[in-house]
PDB file of C-alpha atoms in Angstrom:
ATOM      1  CA  MET A   1      55.948  14.649  22.219  1.00  0.00           C
ATOM      2  CA  GLU A   2      53.785  15.013  19.170  1.00  0.00           C
ATOM      3  CA  PRO A   3      53.045  11.857  17.200  1.00  0.00           C
ATOM      4  CA  ASN A   4      52.763  12.529  13.502  1.00  0.00           C
ATOM      5  CA  PHE A   5      49.687  11.236  11.726  1.00  0.00           C
ATOM      6  CA  SER A   6      46.613  12.686  10.104  1.00  0.00           C
ATOM      7  CA  GLY A   7      43.437  12.745  12.218  1.00  0.00           C
ATOM      8  CA  ALA A   8      42.511   9.813  14.432  1.00  0.00           C
ATOM      9  CA  PRO A   9      44.498   6.670  13.679  1.00  0.00           C
ATOM     10  CA  ALA A  10      42.708   3.931  11.751  1.00  0.00           C
ATOM     11  CA  GLN A  11      44.473   1.148  13.645  1.00  0.00           C
ATOM     12  CA  SER A  12      46.284   0.730  16.919  1.00  0.00           C
ATOM     13  CA  THR A  13      49.180   3.156  17.074  1.00  0.00           C
ATOM     14  CA  ARG A  14      52.002   3.267  19.577  1.00  0.00           C
ATOM     15  CA  VAL A  15      54.093   6.379  20.137  1.00  0.00           C
ATOM     16  CA  GLU A  16      57.190   6.407  22.307  1.00  0.00           C
ATOM     17  CA  ALA A  17      58.575   9.639  23.748  1.00  0.00           C
ATOM     18  CA  VAL A  18      61.231  10.502  26.293  1.00  0.00           C
ATOM     19  CA  ALA A  19      60.784  13.184  28.968  1.00  0.00           C
ATOM     20  CA  ASP A  20      63.832  13.835  31.166  1.00  0.00           C
ATOM     21  CA  GLY A  21      65.027  10.278  30.616  1.00  0.00           C
ATOM     22  CA  ALA A  22      61.634   8.660  31.345  1.00  0.00           C
ATOM     23  CA  ALA A  23      60.321   6.579  28.427  1.00  0.00           C
ATOM     24  CA  LEU A  24      56.645   7.302  27.815  1.00  0.00           C
ATOM     25  CA  VAL A  25      54.572   5.048  25.550  1.00  0.00           C
ATOM     26  CA  PHE A  26      51.235   6.397  24.325  1.00  0.00           C
ATOM     27  CA  THR A  27      48.897   3.962  22.559  1.00  0.00           C
ATOM     28  CA  TRP A  28      45.793   4.706  20.504  1.00  0.00           C
ATOM     29  CA  ASP A  29      43.136   1.978  20.446  1.00  0.00           C
ATOM     30  CA  ALA A  30      41.942   0.836  17.040  1.00  0.00           C
ATOM     31  CA  ASP A  31      38.947   2.864  15.851  1.00  0.00           C
ATOM     32  CA  ALA A  32      39.471   5.570  18.526  1.00  0.00           C
ATOM     33  CA  ARG A  33      37.468   8.701  17.785  1.00  0.00           C
ATOM     34  CA  ILE A  34      38.092  11.765  19.960  1.00  0.00           C
ATOM     35  CA  GLU A  35      36.688  15.241  19.365  1.00  0.00           C
ATOM     36  CA  VAL A  36      37.356  18.306  21.540  1.00  0.00           C
ATOM     37  CA  ARG A  37      35.091  21.358  21.294  1.00  0.00           C
ATOM     38  CA  ASN A  38      35.358  24.725  23.025  1.00  0.00           C
ATOM     39  CA  LEU A  39      31.869  25.983  23.838  1.00  0.00           C
ATOM     40  CA  GLY A  40      33.066  29.234  25.399  1.00  0.00           C
ATOM     41  CA  GLY A  41      32.560  28.578  29.092  1.00  0.00           C
ATOM     42  CA  GLU A  42      33.293  24.863  28.908  1.00  0.00           C
ATOM     43  CA  VAL A  43      35.243  22.295  26.940  1.00  0.00           C
ATOM     44  CA  VAL A  44      33.550  19.137  25.676  1.00  0.00           C
ATOM     45  CA  ILE A  45      35.546  15.989  25.020  1.00  0.00           C
ATOM     46  CA  GLU A  46      33.384  13.614  23.007  1.00  0.00           C
ATOM     47  CA  ALA A  47      34.706  10.157  22.243  1.00  0.00           C
ATOM     48  CA  ASN A  48      33.585   6.658  21.412  1.00  0.00           C
ATOM     49  CA  ALA A  49      34.512   3.791  23.773  1.00  0.00           C
ATOM     50  CA  ALA A  50      37.870   3.239  22.055  1.00  0.00           C
ATOM     51  CA  GLY A  51      38.612   6.964  22.267  1.00  0.00           C
ATOM     52  CA  LEU A  52      37.779   7.096  25.974  1.00  0.00           C
ATOM     53  CA  LYS A  53      40.057   4.118  26.630  1.00  0.00           C
ATOM     54  CA  THR A  54      42.787   5.826  24.641  1.00  0.00           C
ATOM     55  CA  LEU A  55      42.493   9.040  26.668  1.00  0.00           C
ATOM     56  CA  ALA A  56      42.443   7.063  29.917  1.00  0.00           C
ATOM     57  CA  GLY A  57      45.606   5.287  28.831  1.00  0.00           C
ATOM     58  CA  HIS A  58      47.331   8.585  28.020  1.00  0.00           C
ATOM     59  CA  LEU A  59      46.457   9.931  31.472  1.00  0.00           C
ATOM     60  CA  LEU A  60      47.725   6.761  33.161  1.00  0.00           C
ATOM     61  CA  VAL A  61      51.028   7.054  31.285  1.00  0.00           C
ATOM     62  CA  LEU A  62      51.450  10.633  32.512  1.00  0.00           C
ATOM     63  CA  ALA A  63      50.487   9.590  36.066  1.00  0.00           C
ATOM     64  CA  GLY A  64      53.080   6.803  36.092  1.00  0.00           C
ATOM     65  CA  GLU A  65      55.883   6.555  38.607  1.00  0.00           C
ATOM     66  CA  GLY A  66      59.023   8.370  37.530  1.00  0.00           C
ATOM     67  CA  VAL A  67      57.269  10.610  35.003  1.00  0.00           C
ATOM     68  CA  PRO A  68      58.650  14.126  35.543  1.00  0.00           C
ATOM     69  CA  ASP A  69      56.757  17.351  36.058  1.00  0.00           C
ATOM     70  CA  GLY A  70      56.044  19.000  32.745  1.00  0.00           C
ATOM     71  CA  ALA A  71      55.756  15.754  30.769  1.00  0.00           C
ATOM     72  CA  HIS A  72      52.931  16.314  28.313  1.00  0.00           C
ATOM     73  CA  LEU A  73      51.190  15.174  25.158  1.00  0.00           C
ATOM     74  CA  HIS A  74      49.727  17.495  22.514  1.00  0.00           C
ATOM     75  CA  LEU A  75      46.567  16.296  20.784  1.00  0.00           C
ATOM     76  CA  GLU A  76      45.323  18.209  17.745  1.00  0.00           C
ATOM     77  CA  GLU A  77      43.112  17.557  14.754  1.00  0.00           C
ATOM     78  CA  SER A  78      46.167  16.501  12.756  1.00  0.00           C
ATOM     79  CA  ASN A  79      47.480  14.535  15.712  1.00  0.00           C
ATOM     80  CA  GLY A  80      44.970  12.099  17.227  1.00  0.00           C
ATOM     81  CA  LEU A  81      41.770  14.179  17.246  1.00  0.00           C
ATOM     82  CA  GLU A  82      38.892  14.411  14.802  1.00  0.00           C
ATOM     83  CA  ASP A  83      38.885  17.185  12.193  1.00  0.00           C
ATOM     84  CA  GLY A  84      37.497  20.431  13.578  1.00  0.00           C
ATOM     85  CA  SER A  85      38.687  19.718  17.124  1.00  0.00           C
ATOM     86  CA  VAL A  86      40.456  22.329  19.229  1.00  0.00           C
ATOM     87  CA  GLY A  87      43.856  21.366  20.578  1.00  0.00           C
ATOM     88  CA  LEU A  88      44.189  19.590  23.909  1.00  0.00           C
ATOM     89  CA  VAL A  89      47.337  19.292  26.013  1.00  0.00           C
ATOM     90  CA  LEU A  90      47.575  16.636  28.717  1.00  0.00           C
ATOM     91  CA  GLU A  91      50.340  17.657  31.141  1.00  0.00           C
ATOM     92  CA  ARG A  92      51.643  16.409  34.462  1.00  0.00           C
ATOM     93  CA  ASN A  93      52.127  19.031  37.173  1.00  0.00           C
ATOM     94  CA  ASP A  94      52.846  17.842  40.722  1.00  0.00           C
ATOM     95  CA  GLU A  95      53.501  21.308  42.132  1.00  0.00           C
ATOM     96  CA  GLU A  96      51.003  22.442  44.733  1.00  0.00           C
ATOM     97  CA  GLN A  97      49.169  25.620  43.827  1.00  0.00           C
TER      98      GLN A  97
END
């Protein structure tokens, strides 16, 4: 489930993926800017308002009814994040630890 575009999209982008038969639609808000930094002991996700709404939407898609365990979305600097960002994987896991 890796949309293919360079950096953060300049306009609204919609990506459809299928996980175990469940259709997942991920949408990037226009002008979304998301940067992820690893500061050693903590990870910082810095985003503008459009970027925060985009991330919230991605999480809601993964939390949706019928979405299977293991459904995930990879975000990288060449795939939805600002240049220089570290990769981020959003993944659903309903198993109790």
